[in-house]
Coordinates of C-alpha atoms and ligand atoms in Angstrom, one line a residue:
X156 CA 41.4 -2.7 -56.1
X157 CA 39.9 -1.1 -52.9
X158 CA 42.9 -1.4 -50.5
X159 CA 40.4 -0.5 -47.2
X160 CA 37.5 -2.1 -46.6
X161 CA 35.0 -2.0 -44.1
X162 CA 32.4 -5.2 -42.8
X163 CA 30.0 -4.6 -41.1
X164 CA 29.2 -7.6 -38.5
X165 CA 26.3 -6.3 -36.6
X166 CA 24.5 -3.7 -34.7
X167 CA 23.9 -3.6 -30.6
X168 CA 20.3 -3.8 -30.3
X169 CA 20.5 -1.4 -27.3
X170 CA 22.5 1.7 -29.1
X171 CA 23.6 2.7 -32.7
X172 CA 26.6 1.0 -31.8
X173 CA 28.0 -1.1 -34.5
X174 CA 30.6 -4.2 -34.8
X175 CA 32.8 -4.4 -37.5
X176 CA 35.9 -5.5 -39.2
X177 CA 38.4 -3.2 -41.3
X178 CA 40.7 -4.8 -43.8
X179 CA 43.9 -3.6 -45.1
X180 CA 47.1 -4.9 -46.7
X181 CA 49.0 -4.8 -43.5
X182 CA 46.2 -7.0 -42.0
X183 CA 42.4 -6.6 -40.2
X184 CA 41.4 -5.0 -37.1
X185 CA 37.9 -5.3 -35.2
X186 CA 36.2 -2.0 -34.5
X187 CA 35.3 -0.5 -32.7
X188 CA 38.9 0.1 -31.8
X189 CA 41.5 2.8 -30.7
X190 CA 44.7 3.3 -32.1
X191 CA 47.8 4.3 -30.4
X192 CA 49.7 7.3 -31.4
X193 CA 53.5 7.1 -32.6
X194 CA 53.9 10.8 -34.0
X195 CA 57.5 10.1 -35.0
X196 CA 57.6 6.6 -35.6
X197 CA 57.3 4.8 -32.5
X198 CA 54.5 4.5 -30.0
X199 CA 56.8 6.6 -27.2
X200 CA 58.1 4.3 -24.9
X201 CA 56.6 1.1 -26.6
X202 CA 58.2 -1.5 -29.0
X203 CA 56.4 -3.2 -31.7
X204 CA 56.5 -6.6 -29.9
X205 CA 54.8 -4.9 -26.9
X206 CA 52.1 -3.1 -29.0
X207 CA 51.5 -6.5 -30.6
X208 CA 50.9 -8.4 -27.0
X209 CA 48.2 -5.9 -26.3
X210 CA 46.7 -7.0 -29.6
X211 CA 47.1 -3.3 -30.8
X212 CA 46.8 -3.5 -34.8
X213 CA 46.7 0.2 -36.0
X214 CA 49.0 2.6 -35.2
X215 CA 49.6 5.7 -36.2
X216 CA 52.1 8.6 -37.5
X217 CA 52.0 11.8 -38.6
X218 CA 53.0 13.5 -42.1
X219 CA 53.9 17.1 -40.3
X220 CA 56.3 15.2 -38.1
X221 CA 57.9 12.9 -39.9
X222 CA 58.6 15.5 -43.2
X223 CA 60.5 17.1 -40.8
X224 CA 62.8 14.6 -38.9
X225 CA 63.9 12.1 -40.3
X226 CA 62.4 13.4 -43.9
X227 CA 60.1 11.2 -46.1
X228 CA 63.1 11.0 -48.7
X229 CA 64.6 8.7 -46.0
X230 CA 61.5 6.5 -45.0
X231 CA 61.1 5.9 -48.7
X232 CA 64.6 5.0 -49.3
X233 CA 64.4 2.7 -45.8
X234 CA 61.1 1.0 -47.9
X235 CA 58.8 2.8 -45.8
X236 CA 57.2 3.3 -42.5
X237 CA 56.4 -0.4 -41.6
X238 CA 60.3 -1.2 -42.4
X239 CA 61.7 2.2 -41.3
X240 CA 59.7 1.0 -37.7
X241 CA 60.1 -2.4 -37.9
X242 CA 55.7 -2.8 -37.6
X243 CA 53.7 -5.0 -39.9
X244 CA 50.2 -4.4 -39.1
X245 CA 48.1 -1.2 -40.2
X246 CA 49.4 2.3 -40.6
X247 CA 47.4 5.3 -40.5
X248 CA 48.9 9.0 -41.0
X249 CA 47.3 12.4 -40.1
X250 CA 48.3 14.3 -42.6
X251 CA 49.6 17.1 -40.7
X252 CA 46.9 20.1 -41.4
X253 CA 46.2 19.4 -37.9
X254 CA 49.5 19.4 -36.3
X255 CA 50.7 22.8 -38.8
X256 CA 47.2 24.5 -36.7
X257 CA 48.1 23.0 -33.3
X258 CA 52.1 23.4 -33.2
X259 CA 52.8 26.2 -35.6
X260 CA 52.5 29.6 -34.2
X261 CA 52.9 31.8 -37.5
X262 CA 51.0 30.9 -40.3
X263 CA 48.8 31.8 -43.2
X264 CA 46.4 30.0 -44.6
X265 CA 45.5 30.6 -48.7
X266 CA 43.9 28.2 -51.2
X267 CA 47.0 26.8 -52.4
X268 CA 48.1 25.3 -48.9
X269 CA 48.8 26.2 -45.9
X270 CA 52.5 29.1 -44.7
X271 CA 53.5 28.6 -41.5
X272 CA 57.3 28.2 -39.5
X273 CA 58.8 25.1 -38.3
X274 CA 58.0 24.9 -34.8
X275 CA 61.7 23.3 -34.2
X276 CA 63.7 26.0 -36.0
X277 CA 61.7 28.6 -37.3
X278 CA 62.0 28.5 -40.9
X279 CA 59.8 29.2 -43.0
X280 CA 57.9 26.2 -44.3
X281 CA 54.8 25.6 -46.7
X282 CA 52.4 22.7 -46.4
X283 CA 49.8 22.0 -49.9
X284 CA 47.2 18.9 -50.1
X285 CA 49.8 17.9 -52.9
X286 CA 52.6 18.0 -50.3
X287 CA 50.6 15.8 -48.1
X288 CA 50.0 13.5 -50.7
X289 CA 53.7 13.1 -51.8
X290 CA 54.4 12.4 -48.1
X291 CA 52.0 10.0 -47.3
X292 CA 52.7 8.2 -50.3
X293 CA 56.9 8.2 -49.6
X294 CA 55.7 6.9 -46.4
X295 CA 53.7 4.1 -47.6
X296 CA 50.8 4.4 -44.8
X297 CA 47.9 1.9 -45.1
X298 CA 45.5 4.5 -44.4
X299 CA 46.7 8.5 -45.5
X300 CA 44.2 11.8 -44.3
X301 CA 43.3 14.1 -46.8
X302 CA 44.9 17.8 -46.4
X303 CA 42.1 19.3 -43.9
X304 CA 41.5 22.5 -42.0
X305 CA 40.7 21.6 -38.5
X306 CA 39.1 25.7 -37.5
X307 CA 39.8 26.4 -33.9
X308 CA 37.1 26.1 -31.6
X309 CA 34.4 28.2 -31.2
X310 CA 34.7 29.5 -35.0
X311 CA 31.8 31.8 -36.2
X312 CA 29.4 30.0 -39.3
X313 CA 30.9 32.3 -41.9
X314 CA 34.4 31.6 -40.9
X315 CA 33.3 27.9 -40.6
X316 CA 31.5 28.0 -43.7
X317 CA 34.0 29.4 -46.1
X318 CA 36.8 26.6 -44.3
X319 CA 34.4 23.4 -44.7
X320 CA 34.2 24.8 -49.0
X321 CA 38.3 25.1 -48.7
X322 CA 38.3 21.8 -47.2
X323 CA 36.5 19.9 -49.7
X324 CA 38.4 21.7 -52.5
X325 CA 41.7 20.3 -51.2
X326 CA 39.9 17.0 -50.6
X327 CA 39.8 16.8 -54.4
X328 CA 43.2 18.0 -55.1
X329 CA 44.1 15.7 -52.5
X330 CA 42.4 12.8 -54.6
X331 CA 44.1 13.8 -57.7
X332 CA 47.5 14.2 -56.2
X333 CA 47.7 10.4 -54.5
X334 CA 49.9 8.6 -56.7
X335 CA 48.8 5.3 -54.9
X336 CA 45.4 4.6 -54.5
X337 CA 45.6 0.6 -55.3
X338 CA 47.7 0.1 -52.5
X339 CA 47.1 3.0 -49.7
X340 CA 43.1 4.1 -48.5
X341 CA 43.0 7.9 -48.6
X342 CA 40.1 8.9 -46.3
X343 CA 38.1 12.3 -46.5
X344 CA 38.1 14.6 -43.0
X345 CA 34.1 15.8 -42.4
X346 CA 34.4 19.3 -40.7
X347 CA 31.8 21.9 -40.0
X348 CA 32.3 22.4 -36.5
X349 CA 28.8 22.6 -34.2
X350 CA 26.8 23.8 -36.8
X351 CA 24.6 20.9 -38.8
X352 CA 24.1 22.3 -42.1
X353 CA 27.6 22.4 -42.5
X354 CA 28.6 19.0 -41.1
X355 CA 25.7 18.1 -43.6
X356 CA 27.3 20.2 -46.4
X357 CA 30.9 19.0 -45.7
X358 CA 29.7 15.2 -45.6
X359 CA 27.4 15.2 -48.7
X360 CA 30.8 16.9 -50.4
X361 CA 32.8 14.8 -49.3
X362 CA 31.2 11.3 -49.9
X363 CA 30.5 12.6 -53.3
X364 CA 34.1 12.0 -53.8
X365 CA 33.9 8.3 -52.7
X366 CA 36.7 8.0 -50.3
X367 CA 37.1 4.4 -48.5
X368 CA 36.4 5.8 -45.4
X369 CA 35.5 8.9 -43.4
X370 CA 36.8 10.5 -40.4
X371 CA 35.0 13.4 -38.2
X372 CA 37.7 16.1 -37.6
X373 CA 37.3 19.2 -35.8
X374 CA 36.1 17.6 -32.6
X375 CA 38.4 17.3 -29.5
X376 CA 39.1 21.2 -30.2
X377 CA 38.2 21.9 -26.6
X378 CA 34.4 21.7 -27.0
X379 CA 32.2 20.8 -24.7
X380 CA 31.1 16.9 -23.9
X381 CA 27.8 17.2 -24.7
X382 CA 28.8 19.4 -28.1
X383 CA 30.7 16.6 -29.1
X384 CA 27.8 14.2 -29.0
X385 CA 25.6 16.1 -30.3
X386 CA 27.5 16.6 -33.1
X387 CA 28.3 12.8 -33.7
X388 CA 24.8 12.2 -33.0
X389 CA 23.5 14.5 -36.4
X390 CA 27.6 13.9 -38.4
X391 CA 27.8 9.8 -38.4
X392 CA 24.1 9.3 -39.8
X393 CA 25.4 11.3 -43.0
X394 CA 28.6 8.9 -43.9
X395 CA 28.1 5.8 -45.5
X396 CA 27.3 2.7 -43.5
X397 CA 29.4 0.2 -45.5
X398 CA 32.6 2.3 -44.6
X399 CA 34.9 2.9 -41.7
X400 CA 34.5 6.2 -39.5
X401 CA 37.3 7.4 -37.7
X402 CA 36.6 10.3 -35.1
X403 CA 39.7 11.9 -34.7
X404 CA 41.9 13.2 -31.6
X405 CA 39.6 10.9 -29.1
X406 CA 40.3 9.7 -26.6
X407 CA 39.6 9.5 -22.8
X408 CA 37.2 6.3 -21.6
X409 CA 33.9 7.8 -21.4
X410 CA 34.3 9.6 -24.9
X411 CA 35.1 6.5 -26.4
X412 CA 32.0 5.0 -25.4
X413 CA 29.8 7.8 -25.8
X414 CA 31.6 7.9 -29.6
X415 CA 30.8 3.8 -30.6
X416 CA 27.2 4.0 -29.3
X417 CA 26.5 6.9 -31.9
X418 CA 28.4 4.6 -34.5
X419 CA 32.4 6.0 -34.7
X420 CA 34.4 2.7 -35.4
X421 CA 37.9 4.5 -35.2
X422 CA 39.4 6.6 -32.6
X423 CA 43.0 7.8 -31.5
X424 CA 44.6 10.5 -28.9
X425 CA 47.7 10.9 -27.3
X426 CA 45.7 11.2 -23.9
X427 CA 47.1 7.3 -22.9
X428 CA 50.8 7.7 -23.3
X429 CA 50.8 11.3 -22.6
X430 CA 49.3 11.0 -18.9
X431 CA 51.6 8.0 -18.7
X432 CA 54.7 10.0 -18.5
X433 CA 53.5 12.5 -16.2
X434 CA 52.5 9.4 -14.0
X435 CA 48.7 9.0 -14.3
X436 CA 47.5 5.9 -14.7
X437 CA 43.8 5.1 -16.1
X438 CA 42.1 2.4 -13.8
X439 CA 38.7 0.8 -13.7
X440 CA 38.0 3.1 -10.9
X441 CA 39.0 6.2 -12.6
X442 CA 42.8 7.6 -12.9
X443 CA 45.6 7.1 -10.1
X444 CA 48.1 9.6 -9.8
X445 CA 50.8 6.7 -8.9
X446 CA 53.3 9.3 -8.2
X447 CA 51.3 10.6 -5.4
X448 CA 52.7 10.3 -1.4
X449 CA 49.7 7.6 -0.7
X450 CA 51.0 4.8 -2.6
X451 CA 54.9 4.8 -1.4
X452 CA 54.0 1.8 0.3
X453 CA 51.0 0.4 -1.9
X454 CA 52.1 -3.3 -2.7
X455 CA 49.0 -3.7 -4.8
X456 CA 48.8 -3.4 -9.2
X457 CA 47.9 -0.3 -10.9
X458 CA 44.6 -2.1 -11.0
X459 CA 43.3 -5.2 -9.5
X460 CA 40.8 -5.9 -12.2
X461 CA 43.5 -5.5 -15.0
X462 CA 45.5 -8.4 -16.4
X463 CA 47.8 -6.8 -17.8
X464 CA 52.0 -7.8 -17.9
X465 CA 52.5 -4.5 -15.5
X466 CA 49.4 -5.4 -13.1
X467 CA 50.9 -8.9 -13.1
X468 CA 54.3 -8.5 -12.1
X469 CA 54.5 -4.9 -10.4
X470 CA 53.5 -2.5 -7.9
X471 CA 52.5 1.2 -7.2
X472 CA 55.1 1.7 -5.0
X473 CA 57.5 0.2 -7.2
X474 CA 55.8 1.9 -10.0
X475 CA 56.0 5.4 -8.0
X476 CA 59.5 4.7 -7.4
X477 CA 60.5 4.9 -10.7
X478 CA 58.7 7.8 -12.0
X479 CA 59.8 10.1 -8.6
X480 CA 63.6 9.3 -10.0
X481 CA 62.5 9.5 -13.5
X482 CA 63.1 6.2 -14.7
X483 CA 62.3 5.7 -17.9
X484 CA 61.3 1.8 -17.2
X485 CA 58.6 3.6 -14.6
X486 CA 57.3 5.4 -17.9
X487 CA 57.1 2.2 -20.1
X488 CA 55.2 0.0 -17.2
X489 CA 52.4 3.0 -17.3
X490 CA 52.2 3.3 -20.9
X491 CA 51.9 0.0 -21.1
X492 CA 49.4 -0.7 -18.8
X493 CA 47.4 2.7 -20.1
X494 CA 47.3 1.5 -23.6
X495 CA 46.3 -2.0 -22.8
X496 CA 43.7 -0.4 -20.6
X497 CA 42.3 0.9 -23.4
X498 CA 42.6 -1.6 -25.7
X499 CA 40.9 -4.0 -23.4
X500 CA 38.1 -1.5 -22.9
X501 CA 37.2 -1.3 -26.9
X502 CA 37.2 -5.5 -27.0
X503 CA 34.7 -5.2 -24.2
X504 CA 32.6 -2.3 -26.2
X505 CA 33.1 -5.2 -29.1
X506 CA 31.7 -8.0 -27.0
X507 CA 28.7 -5.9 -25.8
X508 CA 27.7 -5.1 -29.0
X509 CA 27.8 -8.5 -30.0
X510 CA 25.8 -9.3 -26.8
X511 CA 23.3 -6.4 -27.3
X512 CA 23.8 -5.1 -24.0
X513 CA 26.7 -1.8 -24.7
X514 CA 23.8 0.4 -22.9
X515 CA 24.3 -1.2 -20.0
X516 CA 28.1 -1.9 -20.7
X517 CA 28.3 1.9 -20.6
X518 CA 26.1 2.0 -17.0
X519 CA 28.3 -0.1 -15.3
X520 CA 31.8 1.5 -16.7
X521 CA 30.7 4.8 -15.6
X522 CA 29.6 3.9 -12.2
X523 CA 32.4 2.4 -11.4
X524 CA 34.6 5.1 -13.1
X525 CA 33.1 7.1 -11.4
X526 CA 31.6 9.4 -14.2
X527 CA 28.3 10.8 -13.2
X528 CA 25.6 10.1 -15.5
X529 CA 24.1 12.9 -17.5
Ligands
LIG210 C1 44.6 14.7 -35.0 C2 43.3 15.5 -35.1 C3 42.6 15.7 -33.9 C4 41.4 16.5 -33.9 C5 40.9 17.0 -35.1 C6 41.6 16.8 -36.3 C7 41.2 17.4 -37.6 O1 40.1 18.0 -37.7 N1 41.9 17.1 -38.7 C8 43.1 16.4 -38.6 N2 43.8 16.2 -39.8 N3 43.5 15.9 -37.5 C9 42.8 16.1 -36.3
LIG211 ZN1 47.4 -3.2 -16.1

């Protein structure tokens, strides 16, 4: 039994774009759709029942993270992730290659796994696709990451080369080492950087393997726009069309778009609820600084064309108010009105798709984002 599975509902007749439906045993979500991050088991700020009101129905959580604090020994005792969290709708985990790259200051990479020291304490700590496995699975995740790579950007083809042939290798010992496959979707990680031939080597590798779905990782590595579209544009063609693809680490409006018209059906970043608690709010007019002088007395929502519980019921200057004194209320009204912005912006992406008409869709969000077109 398949536990992920992917439907494919149409295609906009406009742009590559494509509508679809992902089921798993913690229940369906449309795509395309993003996903809000809750690195150590909660969405920061959020509670389930809020996340649920916004009609999120993937969240995610990382492996790196949560081996550290609490420990997986203690999710898998609590009867995992969705109890330890109190959610019951999809879980996907990174599975902390990325995070070990991004947090961890010493550390050696070898073909077992990965040395490196705990970015809290400094110890030494070692990280293997096996590892991943055993936490993921101790976790219970609907969706687990295989053990990747993720190079740093810009990377030379050798470098790149020799990492995307390391990659697929763990991808297998990855498969081998998942104790759960009947019950939890372990999807492969395409890398390869800018260069095509090796997105084309790592995909073709990689989908030889047959994993339920596929994400696109080292993108969002501080790459260029345009680099990032390109390489969609030659990456998503290569991965099957009757499975899910999951572009990982993305993120702000535009790129979202840009990402379902050349056919990703799964994104996340932390960009949402980490602007939120510094006070920036995304609007349909681009992002509001609410902390800023200007709106101390600005009686008006974060965003007069959102509908949102926050737009409903307060204001910037209230909103301001809070964050200047560092009220942690001030932070949940902006995360929540951030992720719902975002939320509400993929079900439009899904409704013009089903209208044919995303091109346009993506015209008028821009203009009025005020993103100049390319
Ligand atoms: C979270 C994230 C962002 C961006 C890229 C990556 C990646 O390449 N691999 C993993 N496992 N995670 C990633
Ligand atoms: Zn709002």
């Amino acid at each position: 039994m398949i536990p992920i599975t992917y439907e494919l509902i149409k295609t906009d007749k406009q742009t590559g774009a494509r509508l679809g439906r992902v089921h798993t045993p913690h229940g369906s979500f449309d795509t395309p759709t993003f996903m809000p991050v809750g690195t150590l088991a909660t969405v920061k700020t959020m509670s389930p029942e809020e996340l649920s009101s916004m009609q999120a129905n993937i969240i995610l959580s990382n492996t790196y993270h949560l081996w550290l604090r609490p420990g997986e020994d203690i999710i898998e005792e609590a009867g995992g992730l969705h109890k330890f969290m109190n959610w019951d709708k999809a879980i996907l985990t990174d599975s902390g290659g990325f995070q070990v790259f991004s947090l961890s200051d010493m550390r050696q990479i070898e073909e077992k796994g990965v040395h490196f020291r705990n970015h809290l304490n400094g110890e030494k700590l070692f990280l293997s696709p096996e590892k991943a496995m055993h936490i993921q699975n101790a976790l219970g995740s609907d969706i687990m990451m295989a053990f990747d790579e993720c190079p740093p950007y810009p990377a030379t083809y050798d470098y790149m080369k020799s990492s995307v042939e390391r990659t697929s290798r763990w991808a297998e010992r990855c498969l081998e080492a998942h104790k759960r496959p009947d019950i939890q979707g372990l999807f492969g990680i395409v890398q390869g950087g800018e260069y095509e031939e090796l997105r084309r080597q790592s995909a073709s590798e990689l989908v030889s393997l047959d994993f339920p779905g596929y994400a696109i990782g080292g993108l969002s590595v501080g790459e260029p726009k345009d680099v990032m579209n390109q390489v969609l544009e030659f990456t998503t063609p290569l991965l099957p069309a009757n499975k899910p693809r999951y572009l990982m680490g993305v993120g702000s409006p535009d790129a979202l778009i840009d990402g379902a018209i050349r056919g990703v059906d799964m994104f996340d970043c932390v960009l949402p609820t980490r602007i939120a608690r510094n006070g920036t709010c995304m609007t349909s007019h681009g992002r509001l600084v609410v902390r800023n002088a200007k709106y101390a007395r600005d009686f008006s929502p974060i965003d007069e064309n959102c509908d949102c519980h926050v737009c409903k019921n307060y204001t910037r200057a209230y909103i301001r108010h809070l964050i200047k004194c560092n009220e942690t209320f001030g932070f949940r009204l902006t995360t929540y009105h951030n992720l719902h912005f975002l939320l509400k912006l993929m079900e439009q992406v899904r409704t013009a798709i089903k209208e044919d008409r995303l091109g346009d869709f993506k015209e008028s969000f821009f203009e009025q984002y005020g993103l100049n077109q390319e």
